[in-house]
PDB file of C-alpha atoms in Angstrom:
ATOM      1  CA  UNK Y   1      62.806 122.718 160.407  1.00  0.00           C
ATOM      2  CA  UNK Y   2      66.062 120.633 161.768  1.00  0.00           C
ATOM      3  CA  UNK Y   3      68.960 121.502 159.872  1.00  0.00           C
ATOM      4  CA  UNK Y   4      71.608 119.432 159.232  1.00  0.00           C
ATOM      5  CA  UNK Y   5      74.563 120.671 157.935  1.00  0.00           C
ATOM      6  CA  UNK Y   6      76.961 117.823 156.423  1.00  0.00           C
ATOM      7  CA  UNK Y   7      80.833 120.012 156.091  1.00  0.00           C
ATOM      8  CA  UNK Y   8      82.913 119.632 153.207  1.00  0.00           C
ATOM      9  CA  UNK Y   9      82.051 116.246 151.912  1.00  0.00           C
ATOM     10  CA  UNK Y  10      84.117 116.676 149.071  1.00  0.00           C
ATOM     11  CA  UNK Y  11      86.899 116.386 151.142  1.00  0.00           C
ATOM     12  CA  UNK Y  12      85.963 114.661 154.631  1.00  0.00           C
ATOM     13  CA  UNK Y  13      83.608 111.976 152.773  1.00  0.00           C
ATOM     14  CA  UNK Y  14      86.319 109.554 152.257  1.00  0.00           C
ATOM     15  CA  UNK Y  15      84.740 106.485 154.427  1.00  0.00           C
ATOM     16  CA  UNK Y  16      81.193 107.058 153.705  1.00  0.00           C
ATOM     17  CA  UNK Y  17      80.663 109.540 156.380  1.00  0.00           C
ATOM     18  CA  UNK Y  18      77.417 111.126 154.380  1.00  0.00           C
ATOM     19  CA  UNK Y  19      75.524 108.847 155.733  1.00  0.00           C
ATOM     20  CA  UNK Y  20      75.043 110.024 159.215  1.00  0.00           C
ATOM     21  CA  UNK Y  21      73.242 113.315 157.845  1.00  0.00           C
ATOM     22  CA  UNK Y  22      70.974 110.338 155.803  1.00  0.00           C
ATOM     23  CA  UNK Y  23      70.573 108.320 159.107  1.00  0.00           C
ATOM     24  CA  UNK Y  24      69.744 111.660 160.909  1.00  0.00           C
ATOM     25  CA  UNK Y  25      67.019 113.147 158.246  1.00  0.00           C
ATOM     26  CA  UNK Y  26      65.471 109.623 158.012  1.00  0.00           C
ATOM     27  CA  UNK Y  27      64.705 109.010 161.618  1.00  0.00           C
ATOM     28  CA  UNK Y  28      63.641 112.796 161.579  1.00  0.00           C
ATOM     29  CA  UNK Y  29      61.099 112.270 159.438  1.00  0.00           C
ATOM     30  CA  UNK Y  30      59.782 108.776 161.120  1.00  0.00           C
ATOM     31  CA  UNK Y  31      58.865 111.036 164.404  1.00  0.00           C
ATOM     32  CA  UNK Y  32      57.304 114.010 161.737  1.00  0.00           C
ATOM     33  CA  UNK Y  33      60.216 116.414 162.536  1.00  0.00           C
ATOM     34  CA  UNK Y  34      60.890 118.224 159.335  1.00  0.00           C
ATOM     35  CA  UNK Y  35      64.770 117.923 158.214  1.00  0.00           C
ATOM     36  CA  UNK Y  36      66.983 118.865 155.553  1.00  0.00           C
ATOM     37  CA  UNK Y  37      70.195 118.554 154.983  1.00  0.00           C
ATOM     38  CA  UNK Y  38      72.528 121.541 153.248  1.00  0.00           C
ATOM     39  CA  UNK Y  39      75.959 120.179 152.065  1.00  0.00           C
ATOM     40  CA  UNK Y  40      78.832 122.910 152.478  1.00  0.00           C
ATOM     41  CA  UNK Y  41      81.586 123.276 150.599  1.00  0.00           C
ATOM     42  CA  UNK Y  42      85.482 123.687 151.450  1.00  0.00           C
ATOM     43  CA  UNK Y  43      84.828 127.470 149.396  1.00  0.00           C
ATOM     44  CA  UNK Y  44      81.869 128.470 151.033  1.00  0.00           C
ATOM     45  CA  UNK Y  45      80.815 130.263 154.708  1.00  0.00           C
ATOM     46  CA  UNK Y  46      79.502 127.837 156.862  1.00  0.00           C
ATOM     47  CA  UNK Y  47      75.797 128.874 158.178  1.00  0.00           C
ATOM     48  CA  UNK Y  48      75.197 129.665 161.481  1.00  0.00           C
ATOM     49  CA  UNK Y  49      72.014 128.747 161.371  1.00  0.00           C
ATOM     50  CA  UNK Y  50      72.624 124.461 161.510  1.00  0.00           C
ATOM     51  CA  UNK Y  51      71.357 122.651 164.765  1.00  0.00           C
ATOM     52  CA  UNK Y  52      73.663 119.723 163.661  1.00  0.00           C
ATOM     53  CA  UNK Y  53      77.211 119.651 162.282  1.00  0.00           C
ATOM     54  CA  UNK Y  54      78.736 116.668 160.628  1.00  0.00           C
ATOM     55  CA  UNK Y  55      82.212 116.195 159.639  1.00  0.00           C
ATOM     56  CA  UNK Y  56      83.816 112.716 158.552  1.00  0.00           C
ATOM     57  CA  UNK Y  57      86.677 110.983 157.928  1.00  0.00           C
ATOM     58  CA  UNK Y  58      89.536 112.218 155.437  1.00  0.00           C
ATOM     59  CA  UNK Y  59      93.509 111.581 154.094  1.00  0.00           C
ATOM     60  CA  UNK Y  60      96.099 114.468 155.503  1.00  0.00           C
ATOM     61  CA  UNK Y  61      95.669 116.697 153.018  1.00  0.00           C
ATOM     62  CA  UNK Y  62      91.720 116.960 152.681  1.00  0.00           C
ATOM     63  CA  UNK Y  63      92.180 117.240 156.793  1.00  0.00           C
ATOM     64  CA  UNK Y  64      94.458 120.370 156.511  1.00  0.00           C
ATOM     65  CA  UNK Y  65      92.558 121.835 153.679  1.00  0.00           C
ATOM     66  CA  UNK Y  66      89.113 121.230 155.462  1.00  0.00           C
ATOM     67  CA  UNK Y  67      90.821 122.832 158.713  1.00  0.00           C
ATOM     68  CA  UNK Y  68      92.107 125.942 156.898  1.00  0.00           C
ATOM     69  CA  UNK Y  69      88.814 126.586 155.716  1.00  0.00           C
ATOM     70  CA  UNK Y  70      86.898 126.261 159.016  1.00  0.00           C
ATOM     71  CA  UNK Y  71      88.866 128.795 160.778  1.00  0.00           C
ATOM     72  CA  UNK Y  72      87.695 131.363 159.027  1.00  0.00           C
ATOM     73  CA  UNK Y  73      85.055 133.410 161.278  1.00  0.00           C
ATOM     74  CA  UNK Y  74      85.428 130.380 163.656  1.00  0.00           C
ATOM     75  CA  UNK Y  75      81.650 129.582 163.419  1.00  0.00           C
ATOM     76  CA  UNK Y  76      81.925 125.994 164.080  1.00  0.00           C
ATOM     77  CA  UNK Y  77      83.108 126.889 167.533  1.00  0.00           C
ATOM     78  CA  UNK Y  78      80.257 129.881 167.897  1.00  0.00           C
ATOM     79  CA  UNK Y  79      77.597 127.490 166.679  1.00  0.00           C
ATOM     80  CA  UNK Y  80      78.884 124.374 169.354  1.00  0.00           C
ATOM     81  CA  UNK Y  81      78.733 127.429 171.932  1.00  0.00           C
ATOM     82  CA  UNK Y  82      75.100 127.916 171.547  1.00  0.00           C
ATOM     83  CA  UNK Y  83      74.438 124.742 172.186  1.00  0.00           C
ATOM     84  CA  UNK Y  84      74.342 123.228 168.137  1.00  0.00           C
ATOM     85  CA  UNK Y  85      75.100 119.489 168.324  1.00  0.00           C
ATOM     86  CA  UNK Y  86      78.505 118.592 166.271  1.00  0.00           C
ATOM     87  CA  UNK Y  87      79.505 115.076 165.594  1.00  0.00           C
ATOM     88  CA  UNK Y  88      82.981 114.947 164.677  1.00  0.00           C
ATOM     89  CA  UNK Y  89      84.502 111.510 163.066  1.00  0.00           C
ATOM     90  CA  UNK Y  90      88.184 110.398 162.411  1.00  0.00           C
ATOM     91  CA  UNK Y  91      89.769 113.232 160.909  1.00  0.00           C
ATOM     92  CA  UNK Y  92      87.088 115.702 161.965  1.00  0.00           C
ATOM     93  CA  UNK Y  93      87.372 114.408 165.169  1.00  0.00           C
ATOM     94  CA  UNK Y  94      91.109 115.557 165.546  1.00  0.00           C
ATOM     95  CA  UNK Y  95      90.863 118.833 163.625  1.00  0.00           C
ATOM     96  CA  UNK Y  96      87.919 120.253 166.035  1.00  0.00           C
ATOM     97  CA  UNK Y  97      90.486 119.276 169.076  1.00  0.00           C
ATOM     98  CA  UNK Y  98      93.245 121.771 170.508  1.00  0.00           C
ATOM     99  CA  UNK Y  99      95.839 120.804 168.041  1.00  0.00           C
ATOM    100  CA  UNK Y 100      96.807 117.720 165.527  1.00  0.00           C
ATOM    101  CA  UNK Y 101     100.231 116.852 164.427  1.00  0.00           C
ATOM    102  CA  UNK Y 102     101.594 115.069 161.618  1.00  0.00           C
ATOM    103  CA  UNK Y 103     105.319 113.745 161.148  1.00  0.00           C
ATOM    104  CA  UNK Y 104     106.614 117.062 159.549  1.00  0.00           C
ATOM    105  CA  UNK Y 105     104.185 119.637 161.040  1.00  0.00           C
ATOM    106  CA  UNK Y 106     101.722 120.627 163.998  1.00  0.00           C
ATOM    107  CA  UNK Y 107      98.463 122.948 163.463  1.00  0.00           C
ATOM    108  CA  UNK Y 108      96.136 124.660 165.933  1.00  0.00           C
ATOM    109  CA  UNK Y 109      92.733 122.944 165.896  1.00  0.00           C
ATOM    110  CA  UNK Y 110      89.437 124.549 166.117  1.00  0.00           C
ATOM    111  CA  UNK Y 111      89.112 123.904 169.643  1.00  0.00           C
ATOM    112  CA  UNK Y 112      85.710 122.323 170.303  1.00  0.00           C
ATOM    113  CA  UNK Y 113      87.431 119.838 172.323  1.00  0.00           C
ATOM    114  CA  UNK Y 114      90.626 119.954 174.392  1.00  0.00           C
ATOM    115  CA  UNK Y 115      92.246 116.953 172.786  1.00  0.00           C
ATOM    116  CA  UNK Y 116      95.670 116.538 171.054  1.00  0.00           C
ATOM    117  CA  UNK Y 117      96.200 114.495 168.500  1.00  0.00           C
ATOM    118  CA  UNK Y 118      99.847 113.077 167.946  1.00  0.00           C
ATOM    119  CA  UNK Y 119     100.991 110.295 165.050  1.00  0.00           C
ATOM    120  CA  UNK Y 120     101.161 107.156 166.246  1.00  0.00           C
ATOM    121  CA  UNK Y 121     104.172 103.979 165.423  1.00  0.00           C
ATOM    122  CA  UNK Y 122     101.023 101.869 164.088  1.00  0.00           C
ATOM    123  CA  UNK Y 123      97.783 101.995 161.603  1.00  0.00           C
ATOM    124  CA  UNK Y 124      94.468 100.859 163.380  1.00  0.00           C
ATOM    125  CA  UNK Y 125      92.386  99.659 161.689  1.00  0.00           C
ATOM    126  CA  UNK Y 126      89.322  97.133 161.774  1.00  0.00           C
ATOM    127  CA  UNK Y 127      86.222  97.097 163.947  1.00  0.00           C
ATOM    128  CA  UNK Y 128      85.593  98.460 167.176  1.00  0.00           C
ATOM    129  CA  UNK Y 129      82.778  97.984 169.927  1.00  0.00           C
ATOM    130  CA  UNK Y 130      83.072 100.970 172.725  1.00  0.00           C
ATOM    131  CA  UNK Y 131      81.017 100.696 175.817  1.00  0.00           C
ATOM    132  CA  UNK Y 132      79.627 104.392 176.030  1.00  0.00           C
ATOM    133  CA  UNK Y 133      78.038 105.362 179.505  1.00  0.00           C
ATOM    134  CA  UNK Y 134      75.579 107.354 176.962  1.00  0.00           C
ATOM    135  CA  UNK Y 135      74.027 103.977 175.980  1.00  0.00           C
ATOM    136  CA  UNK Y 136      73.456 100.654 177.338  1.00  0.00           C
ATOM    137  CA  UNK Y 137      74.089  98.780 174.533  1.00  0.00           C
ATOM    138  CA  UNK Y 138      77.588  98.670 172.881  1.00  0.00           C
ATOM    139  CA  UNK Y 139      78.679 101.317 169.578  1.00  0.00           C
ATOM    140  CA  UNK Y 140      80.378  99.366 167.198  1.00  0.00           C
ATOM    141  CA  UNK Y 141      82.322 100.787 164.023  1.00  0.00           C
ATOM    142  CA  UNK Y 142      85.093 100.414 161.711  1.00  0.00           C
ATOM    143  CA  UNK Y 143      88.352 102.644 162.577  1.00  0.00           C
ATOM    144  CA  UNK Y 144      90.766 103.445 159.916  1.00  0.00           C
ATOM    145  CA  UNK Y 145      93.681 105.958 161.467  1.00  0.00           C
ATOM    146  CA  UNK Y 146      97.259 106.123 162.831  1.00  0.00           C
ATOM    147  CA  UNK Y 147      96.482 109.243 165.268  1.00  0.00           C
ATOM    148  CA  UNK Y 148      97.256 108.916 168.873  1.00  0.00           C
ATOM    149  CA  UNK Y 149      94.250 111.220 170.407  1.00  0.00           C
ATOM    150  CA  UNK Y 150      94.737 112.353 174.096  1.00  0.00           C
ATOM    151  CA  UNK Y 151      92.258 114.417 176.463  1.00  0.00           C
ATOM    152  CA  UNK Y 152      92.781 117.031 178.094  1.00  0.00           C
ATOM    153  CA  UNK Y 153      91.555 117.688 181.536  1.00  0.00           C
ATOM    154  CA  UNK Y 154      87.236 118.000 181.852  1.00  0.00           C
ATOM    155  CA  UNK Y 155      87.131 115.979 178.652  1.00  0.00           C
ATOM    156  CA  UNK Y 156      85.260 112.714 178.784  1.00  0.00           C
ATOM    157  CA  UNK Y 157      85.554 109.929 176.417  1.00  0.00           C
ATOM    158  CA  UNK Y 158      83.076 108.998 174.240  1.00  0.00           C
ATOM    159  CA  UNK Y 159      83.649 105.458 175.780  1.00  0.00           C
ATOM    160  CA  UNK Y 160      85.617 102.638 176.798  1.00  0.00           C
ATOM    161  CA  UNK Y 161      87.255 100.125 174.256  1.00  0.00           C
ATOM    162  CA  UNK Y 162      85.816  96.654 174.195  1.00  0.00           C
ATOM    163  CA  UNK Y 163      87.383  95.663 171.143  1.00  0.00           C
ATOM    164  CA  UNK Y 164      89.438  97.620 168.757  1.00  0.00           C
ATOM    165  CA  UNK Y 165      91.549 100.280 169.926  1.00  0.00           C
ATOM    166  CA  UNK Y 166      89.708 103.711 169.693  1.00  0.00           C
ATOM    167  CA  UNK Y 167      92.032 106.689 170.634  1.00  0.00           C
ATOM    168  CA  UNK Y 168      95.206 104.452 170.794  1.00  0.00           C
ATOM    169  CA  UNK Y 169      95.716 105.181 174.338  1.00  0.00           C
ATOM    170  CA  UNK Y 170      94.041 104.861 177.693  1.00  0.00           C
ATOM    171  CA  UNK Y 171      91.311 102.207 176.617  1.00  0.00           C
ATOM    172  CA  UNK Y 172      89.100 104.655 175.373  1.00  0.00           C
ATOM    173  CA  UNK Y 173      87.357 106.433 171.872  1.00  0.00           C
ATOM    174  CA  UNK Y 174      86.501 109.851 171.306  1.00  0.00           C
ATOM    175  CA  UNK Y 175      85.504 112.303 173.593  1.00  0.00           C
ATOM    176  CA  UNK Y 176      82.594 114.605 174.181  1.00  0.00           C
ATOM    177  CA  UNK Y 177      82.111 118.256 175.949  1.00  0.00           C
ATOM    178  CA  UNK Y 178      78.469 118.963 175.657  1.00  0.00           C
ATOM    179  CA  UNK Y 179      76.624 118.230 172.268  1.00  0.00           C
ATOM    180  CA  UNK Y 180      79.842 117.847 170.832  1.00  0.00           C
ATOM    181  CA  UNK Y 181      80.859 114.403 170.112  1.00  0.00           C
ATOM    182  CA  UNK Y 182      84.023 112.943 168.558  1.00  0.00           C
ATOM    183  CA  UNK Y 183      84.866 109.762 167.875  1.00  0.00           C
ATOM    184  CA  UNK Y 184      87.059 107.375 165.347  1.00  0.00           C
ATOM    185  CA  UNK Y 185      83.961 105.062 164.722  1.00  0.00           C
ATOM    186  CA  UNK Y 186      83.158 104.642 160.778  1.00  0.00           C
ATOM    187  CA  UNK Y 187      80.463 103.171 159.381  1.00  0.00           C
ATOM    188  CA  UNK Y 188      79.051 105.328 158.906  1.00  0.00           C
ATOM    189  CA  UNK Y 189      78.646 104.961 162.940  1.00  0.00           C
ATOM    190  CA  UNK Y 190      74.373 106.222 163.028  1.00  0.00           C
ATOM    191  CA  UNK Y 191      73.469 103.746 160.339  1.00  0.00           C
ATOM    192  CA  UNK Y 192      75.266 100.838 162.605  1.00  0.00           C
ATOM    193  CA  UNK Y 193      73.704 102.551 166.204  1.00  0.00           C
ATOM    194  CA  UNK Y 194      70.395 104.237 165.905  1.00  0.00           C
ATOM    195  CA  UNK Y 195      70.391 104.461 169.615  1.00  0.00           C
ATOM    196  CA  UNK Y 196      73.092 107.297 168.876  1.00  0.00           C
ATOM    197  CA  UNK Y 197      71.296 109.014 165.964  1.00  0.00           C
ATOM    198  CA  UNK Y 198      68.263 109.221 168.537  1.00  0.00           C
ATOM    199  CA  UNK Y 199      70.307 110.877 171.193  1.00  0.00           C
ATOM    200  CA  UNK Y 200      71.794 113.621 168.636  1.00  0.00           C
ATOM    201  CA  UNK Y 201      68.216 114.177 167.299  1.00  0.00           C
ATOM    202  CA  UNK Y 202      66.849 114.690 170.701  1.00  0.00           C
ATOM    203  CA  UNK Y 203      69.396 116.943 171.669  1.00  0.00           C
ATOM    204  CA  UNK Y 204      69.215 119.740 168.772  1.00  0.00           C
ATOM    205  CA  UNK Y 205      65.208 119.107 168.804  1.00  0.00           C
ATOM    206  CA  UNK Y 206      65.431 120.366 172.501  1.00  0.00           C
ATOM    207  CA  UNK Y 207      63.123 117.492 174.015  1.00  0.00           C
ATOM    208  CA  UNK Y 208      62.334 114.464 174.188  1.00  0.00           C
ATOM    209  CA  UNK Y 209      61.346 112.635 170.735  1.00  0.00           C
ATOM    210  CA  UNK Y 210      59.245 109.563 170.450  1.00  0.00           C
ATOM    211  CA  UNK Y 211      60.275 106.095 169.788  1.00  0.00           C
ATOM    212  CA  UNK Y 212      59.663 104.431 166.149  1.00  0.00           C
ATOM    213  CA  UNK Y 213      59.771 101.204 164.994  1.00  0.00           C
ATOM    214  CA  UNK Y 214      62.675 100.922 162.873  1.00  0.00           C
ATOM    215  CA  UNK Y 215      63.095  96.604 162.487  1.00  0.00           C
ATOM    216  CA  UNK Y 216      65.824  97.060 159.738  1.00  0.00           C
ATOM    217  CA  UNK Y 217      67.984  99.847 161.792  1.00  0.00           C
ATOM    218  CA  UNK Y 218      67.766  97.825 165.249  1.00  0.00           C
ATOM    219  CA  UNK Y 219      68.253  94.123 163.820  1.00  0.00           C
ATOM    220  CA  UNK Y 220      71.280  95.717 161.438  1.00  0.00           C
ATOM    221  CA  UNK Y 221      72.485  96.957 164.454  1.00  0.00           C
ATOM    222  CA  UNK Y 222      72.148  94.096 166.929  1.00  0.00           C
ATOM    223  CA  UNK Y 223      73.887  91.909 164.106  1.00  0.00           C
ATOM    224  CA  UNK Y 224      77.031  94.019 164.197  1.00  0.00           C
ATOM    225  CA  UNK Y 225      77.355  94.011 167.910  1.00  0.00           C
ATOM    226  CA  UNK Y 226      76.775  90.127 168.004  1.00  0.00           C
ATOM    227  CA  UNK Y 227      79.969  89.989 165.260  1.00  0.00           C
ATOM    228  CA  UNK Y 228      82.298  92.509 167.438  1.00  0.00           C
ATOM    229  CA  UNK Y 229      83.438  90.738 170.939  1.00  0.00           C
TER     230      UNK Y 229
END
């Protein structure tokens, strides 16, 4: 049984994150691999026992209050250790990095991925295509943040920025160490790029998985990267 454990939705659900675990269970169960997904509050102990960890997008104060509550027992960080695959968007993407600052304060991250996040002079916002050297087709998205994101050194990016302005610095989104992924692309961003769902799957199943015939996913998909240049 896959388990996929979506964190604190109550307060990192505020762009329609959720759907990723949906995406992820779905295409799951078109290969026959069993999946569930368990939903985890703010007030309760994350399991250890998750093969895939999804946080989302969120305003300040969800962030800090979804951050408080993760360091306890730092199991997010154990789990990621072991190999668990996280995927980290927005706001989750900054708290699992070194450190994130707002305009008044600075807090120590959970440290998945050495990346500092700083407020930026600007909002971002609208849609973004990033070249990933994962995939040979484009990601595309919808970013929503004013967070400057930096990486430190042995980080890579997620990708480059085709359009759109990912991490508000260097050209690039996200970043990834591992099977831990971060990025700023809504979407929710496996619903618009099934190749992505399939590589997440394939990593916490622990080999290879089979291809389906999804029509809807790949033509949904191939319409938003036609609309992004």
């Amino acid at each position: 049984m896959l388990e996929i454990i979506r964190i604190h939705n109550e307060l990192l659900g505020t762009y329609g994150d959720r759907g990723n675990a949906d995406v992820l269970k779905y295409r799951a169960e078109l290969r026959k691999i069993k999946a569930r997904i368990t939903d985890i509050s703010y007030l309760d102990p994350l399991p250890k026992s998750g093969d895939i960890y999804l946080l989302g997008g969120a305003e300040d104060a969800a962030q800090l209050l979804s951050l408080t509550a993760l360091h306890k027992g730092k199991i997010l960080k154990s789990a990621a250790n072991k190999g668990a695959v996280v995927l980290a968007i927005c706001a989750g993407f900054q708290i699992i990095g070194s450190s994130y600052s707002t305009r008044e304060d600075e807090f120590a991250g959970l440290e998945l991925l050495d990346v500092t996040t700083e407020p930026g002079d600007k909002r971002l916002v609208g849609d973004i295509a990033v070249q990933s050297p994962l995939f040979t087709v484009a990601m595309t998205g919808f970013e929503n943040h004013s967070g400057v994101t930096k990486l430190g050194d042995g980080v890579d990016a997620f990708g480059t920025v085709i359009s759109g302005n990912g991490n508000g610095i260097d050209g690039v989104d996200g970043a990834i160490s591992g099977n831990v992924f971060g990025t700023y692309l809504h979407g929710p961003v496996l619903a618009r790029n099934p190749e992505f769902a399939d590589l997440l799957l394939e990593r916490a199943h622990g080999s290879p998985i089979s291809s389906v015939d999804d029509q809807l996913a790949d033509q949904y998909a191939s319409w938003r990267r036609a609309a992004i240049k």
